[in-house]
mmCIF file of C-alpha atoms in Angstrom:
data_model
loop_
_atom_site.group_PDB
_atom_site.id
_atom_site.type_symbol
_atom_site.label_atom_id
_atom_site.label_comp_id
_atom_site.label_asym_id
_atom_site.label_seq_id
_atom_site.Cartn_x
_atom_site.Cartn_y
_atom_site.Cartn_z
ATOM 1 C CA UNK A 1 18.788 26.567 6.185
ATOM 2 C CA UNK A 2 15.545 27.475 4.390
ATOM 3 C CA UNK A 3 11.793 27.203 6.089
ATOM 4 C CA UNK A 4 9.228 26.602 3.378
ATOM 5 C CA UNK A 5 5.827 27.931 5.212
ATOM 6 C CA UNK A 6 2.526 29.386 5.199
ATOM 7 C CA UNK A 7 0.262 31.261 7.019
ATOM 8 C CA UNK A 8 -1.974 28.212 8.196
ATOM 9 C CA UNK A 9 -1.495 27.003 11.898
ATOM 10 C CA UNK A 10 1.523 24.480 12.027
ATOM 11 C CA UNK A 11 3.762 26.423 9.157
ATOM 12 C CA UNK A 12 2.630 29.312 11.441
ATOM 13 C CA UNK A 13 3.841 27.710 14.672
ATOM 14 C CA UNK A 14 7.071 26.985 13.302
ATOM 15 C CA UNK A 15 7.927 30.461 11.645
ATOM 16 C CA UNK A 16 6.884 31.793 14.909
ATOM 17 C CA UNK A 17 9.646 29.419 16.732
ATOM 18 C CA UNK A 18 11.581 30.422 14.308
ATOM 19 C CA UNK A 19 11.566 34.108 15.179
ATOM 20 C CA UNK A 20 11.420 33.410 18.634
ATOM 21 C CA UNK A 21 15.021 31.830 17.867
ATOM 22 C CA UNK A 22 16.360 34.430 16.046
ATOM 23 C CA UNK A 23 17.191 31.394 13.644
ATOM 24 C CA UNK A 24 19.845 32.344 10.989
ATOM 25 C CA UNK A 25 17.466 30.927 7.777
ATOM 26 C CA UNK A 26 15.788 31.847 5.036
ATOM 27 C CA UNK A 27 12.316 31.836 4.835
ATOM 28 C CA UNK A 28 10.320 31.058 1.956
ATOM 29 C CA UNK A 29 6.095 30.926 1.276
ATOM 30 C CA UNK A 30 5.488 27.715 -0.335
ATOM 31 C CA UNK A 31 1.977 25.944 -1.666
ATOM 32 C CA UNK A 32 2.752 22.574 -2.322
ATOM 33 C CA UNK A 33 -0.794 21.786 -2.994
ATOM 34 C CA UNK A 34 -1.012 24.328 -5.646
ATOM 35 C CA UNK A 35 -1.457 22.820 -8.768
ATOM 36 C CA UNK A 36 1.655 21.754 -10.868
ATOM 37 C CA UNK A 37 3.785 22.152 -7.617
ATOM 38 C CA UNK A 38 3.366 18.896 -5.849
ATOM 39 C CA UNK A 39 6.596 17.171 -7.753
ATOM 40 C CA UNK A 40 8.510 20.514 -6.647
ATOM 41 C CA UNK A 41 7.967 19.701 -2.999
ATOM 42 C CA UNK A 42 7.609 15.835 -2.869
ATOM 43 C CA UNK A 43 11.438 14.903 -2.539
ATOM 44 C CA UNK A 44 11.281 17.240 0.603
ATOM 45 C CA UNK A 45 7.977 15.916 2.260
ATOM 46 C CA UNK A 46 5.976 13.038 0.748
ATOM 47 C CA UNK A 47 3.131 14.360 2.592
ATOM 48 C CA UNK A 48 3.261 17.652 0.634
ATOM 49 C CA UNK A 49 2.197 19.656 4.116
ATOM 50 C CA UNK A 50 3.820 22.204 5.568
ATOM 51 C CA UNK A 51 6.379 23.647 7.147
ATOM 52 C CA UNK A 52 9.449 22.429 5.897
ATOM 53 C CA UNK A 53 12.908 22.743 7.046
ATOM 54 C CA UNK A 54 15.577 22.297 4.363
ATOM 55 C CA UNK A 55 19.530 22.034 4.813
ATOM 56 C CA UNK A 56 22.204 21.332 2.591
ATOM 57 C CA UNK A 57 21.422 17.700 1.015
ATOM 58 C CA UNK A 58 18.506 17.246 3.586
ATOM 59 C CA UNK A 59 15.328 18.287 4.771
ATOM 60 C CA UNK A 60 12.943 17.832 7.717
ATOM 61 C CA UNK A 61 9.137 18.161 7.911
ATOM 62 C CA UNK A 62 7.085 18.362 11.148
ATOM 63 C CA UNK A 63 6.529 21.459 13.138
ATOM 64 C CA UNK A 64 7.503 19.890 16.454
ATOM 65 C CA UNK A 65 10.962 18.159 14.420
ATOM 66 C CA UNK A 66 11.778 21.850 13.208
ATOM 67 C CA UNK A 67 11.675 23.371 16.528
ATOM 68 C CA UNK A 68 13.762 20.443 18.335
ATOM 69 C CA UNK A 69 16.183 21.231 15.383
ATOM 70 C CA UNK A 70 16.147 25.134 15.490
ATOM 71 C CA UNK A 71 16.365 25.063 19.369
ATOM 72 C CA UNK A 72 19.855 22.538 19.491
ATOM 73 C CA UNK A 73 21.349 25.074 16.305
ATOM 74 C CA UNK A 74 20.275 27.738 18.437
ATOM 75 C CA UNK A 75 21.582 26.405 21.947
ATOM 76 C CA UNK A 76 18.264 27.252 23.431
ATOM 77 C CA UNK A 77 16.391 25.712 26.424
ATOM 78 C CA UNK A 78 12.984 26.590 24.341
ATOM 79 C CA UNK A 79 12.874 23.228 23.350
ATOM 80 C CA UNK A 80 13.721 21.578 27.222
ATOM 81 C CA UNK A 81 16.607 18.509 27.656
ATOM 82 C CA UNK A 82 17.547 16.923 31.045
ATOM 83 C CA UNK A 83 15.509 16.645 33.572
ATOM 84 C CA UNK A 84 12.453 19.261 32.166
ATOM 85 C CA UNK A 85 12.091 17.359 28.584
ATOM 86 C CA UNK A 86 9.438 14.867 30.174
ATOM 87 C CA UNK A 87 7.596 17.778 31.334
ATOM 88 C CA UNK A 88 7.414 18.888 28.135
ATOM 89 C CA UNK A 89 7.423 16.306 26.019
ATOM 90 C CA UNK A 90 3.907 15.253 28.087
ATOM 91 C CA UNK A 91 2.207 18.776 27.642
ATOM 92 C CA UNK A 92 3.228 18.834 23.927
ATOM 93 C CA UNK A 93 1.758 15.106 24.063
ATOM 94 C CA UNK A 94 -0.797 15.690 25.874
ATOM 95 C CA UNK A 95 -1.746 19.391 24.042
ATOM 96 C CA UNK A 96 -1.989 18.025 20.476
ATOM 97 C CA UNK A 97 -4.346 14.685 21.755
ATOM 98 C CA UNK A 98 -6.867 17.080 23.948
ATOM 99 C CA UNK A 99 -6.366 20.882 24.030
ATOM 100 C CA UNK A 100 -5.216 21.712 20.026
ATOM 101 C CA UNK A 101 -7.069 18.915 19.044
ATOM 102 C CA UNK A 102 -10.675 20.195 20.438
ATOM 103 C CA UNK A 103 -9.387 24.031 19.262
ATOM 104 C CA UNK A 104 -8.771 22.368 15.670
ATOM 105 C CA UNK A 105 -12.254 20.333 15.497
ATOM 106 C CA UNK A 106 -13.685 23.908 15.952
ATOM 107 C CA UNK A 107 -11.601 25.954 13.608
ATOM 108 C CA UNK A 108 -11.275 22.940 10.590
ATOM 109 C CA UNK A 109 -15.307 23.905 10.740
ATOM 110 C CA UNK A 110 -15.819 27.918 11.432
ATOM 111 C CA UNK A 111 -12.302 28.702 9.914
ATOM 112 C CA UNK A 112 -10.544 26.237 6.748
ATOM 113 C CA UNK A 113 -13.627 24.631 5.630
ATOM 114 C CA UNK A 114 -15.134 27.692 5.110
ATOM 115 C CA UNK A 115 -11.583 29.706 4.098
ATOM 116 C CA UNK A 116 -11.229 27.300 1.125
ATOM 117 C CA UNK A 117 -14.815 26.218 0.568
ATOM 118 C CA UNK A 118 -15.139 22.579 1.917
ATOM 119 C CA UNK A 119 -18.850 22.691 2.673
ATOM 120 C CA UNK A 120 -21.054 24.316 5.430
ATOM 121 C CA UNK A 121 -20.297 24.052 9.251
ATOM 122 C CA UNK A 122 -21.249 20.790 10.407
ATOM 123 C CA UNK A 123 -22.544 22.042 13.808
ATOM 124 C CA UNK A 124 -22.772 18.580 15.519
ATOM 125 C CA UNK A 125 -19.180 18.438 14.874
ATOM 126 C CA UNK A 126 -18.536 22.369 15.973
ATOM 127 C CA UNK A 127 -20.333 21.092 19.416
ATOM 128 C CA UNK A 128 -18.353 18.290 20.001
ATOM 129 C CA UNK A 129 -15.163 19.878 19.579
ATOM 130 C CA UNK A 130 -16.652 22.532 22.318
ATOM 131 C CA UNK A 131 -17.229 19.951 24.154
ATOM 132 C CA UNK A 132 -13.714 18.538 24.539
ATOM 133 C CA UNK A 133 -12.695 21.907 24.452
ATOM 134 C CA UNK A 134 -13.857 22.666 27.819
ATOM 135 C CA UNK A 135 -12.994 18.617 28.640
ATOM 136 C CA UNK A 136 -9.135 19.765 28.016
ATOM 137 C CA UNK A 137 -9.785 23.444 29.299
ATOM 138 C CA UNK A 138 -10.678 22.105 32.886
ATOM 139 C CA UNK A 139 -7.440 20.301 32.756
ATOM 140 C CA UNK A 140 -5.366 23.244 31.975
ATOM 141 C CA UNK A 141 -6.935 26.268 34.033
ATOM 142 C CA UNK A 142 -5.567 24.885 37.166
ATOM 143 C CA UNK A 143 -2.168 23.835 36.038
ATOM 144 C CA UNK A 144 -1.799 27.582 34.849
ATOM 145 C CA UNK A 145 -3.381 28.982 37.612
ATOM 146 C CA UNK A 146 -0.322 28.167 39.697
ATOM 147 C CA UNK A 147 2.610 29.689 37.193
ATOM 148 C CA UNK A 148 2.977 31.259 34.141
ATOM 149 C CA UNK A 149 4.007 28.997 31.931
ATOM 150 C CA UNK A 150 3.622 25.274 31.406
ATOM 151 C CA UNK A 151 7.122 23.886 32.134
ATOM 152 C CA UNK A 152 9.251 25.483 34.822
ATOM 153 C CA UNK A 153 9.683 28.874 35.105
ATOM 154 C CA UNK A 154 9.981 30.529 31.596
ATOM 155 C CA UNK A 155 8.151 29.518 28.175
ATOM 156 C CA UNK A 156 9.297 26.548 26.809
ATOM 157 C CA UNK A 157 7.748 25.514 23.132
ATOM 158 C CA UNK A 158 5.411 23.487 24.915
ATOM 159 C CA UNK A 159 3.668 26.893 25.375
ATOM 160 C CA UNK A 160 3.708 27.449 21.861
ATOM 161 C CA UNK A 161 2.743 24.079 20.534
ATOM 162 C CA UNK A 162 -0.442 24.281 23.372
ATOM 163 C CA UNK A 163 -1.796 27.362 21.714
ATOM 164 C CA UNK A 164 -1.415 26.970 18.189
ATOM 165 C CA UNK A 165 -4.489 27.364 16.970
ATOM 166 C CA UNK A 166 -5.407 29.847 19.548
ATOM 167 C CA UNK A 167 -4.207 33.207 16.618
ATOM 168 C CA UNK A 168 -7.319 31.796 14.791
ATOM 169 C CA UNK A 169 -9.745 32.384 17.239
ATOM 170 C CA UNK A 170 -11.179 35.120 15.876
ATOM 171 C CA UNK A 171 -13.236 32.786 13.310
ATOM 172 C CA UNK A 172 -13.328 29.730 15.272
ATOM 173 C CA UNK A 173 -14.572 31.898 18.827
ATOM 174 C CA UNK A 174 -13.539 29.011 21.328
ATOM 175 C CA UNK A 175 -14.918 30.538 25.031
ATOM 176 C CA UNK A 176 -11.162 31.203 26.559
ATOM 177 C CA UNK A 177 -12.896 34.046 28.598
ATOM 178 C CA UNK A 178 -14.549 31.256 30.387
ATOM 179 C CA UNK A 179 -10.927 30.509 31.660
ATOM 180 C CA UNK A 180 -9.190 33.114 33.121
ATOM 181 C CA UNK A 181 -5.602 31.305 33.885
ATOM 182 C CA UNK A 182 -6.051 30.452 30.344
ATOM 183 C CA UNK A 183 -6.471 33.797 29.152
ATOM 184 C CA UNK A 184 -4.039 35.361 31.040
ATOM 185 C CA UNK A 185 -1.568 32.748 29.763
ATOM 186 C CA UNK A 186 -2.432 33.366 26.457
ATOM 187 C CA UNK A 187 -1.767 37.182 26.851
ATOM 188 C CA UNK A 188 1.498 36.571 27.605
ATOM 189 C CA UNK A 189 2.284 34.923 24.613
ATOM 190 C CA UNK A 190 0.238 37.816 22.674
ATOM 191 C CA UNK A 191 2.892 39.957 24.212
ATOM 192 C CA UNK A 192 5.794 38.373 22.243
ATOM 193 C CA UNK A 193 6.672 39.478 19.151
ATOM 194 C CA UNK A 194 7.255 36.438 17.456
ATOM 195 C CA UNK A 195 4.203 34.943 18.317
ATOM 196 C CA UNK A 196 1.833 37.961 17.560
ATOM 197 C CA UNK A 197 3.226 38.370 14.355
ATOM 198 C CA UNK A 198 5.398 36.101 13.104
ATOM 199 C CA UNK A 199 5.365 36.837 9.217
ATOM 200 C CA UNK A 200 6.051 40.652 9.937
ATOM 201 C CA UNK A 201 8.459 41.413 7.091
ATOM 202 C CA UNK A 202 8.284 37.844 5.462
ATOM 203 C CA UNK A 203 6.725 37.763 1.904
ATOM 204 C CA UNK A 204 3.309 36.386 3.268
ATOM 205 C CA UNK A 205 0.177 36.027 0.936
ATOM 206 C CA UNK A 206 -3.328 36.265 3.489
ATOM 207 C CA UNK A 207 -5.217 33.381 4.191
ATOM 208 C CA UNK A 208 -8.349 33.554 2.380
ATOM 209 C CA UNK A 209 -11.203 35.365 3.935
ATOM 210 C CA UNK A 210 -13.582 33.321 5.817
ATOM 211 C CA UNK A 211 -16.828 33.166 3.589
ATOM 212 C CA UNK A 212 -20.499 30.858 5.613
ATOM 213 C CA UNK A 213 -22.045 29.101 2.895
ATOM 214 C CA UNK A 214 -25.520 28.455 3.377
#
């Protein structure tokens, strides 16, 4: 198997599942948005987005797909079955609609808009994903304040789906030091490997610096 990625959140999240696997696949940058490239990648996802997952006569697209798939090659309880899935099926659920939502409506401003020059910040919008930022953040401080990790009592990728926008915070500077259960959760994943650095050793071009326009 072959994982076409890049360094942007979601191919990020699933290179870093991925690694966290130990996976046996290839791994392969890919810009299917790059010009002349889109009929390259279109048989493999008609939404041209990344990551990718491609086997022998197949292919599937969708970080959360790709790490129900790596986890059953893998025989790994990352991705949770019997009684746990609902668990974590609900905080994935329920992480994408609030928490990685709000941390995206903050980053798509400070971060890709002005990574790949899509206009100023629009700060109404930079508020109002604060806003539901600390809507969602109230929600999770307790829960974490009680364990370490989300579903039972080691990480699951509902961890890693929760904070996948959180490696970007150094441009989109969401408050998690308003949240201490938060923060401390988040250091643990900081201390893994995988999730620190995912692409270390992968051929990896850098995202483009973050430039304000005016």
């Amino acid at each position: 198997m072959k994982l076409l990625f890049s360094r942007n959140p979601n191919p990020r999240l699933a290179v870093a599942t991925a690694r966290y696997l130990k996976a046996e696949i290839a791994f392969e940058f890919a810009s299917p948005m790059a010009p002349g490239q889109a009929e390259r990648y279109r048989a493999l996802n008609p939404n041209l987005t990344l990551p990718i997952l491609v086997g022998a006569g197949w292919s599937l697209w969708e970080a959360d797909a790709i790490a129900c798939r790596l986890s059953r090659t893998t025989r790994s309880d990352f991705w949770r079955n019997g009684d746990d899935e609902p668990d974590m099926i609900r905080w994935i659920s329920w992480g994408k609609e609030r928490f990685a939502f709000a941390c995206d409506m903050v980053h798509f401003e400070r971060g890709t808009k002005q990574r790949y020059g899509l206009g100023p910040i629009d700060q109404a919008l930079v508020e109002e994903g604060l806003k539901q930022f600390h809507r969602a953040a109230a929600v999770l401080e307790p829960e974490l304040s009680a364990r370490d990790w989300l579903v039972g009592n080691s990480i699951s990728y509902a961890d890693f789906r929760m904070a996948t926008f959180l490696p970007f915070n150094d441009v989109a500077g969401l408050p998690l030091d308003d949240y201490p259960s938060i923060r401390r959760w988040y250091g643990r994943l900081e201390a893994i490997d995988a999730w620190r650095d995912p692409f270390q050793g992968l051929d990896a071009p850098p995202l483009p610096p973050v430039k304000i326009e005016a």
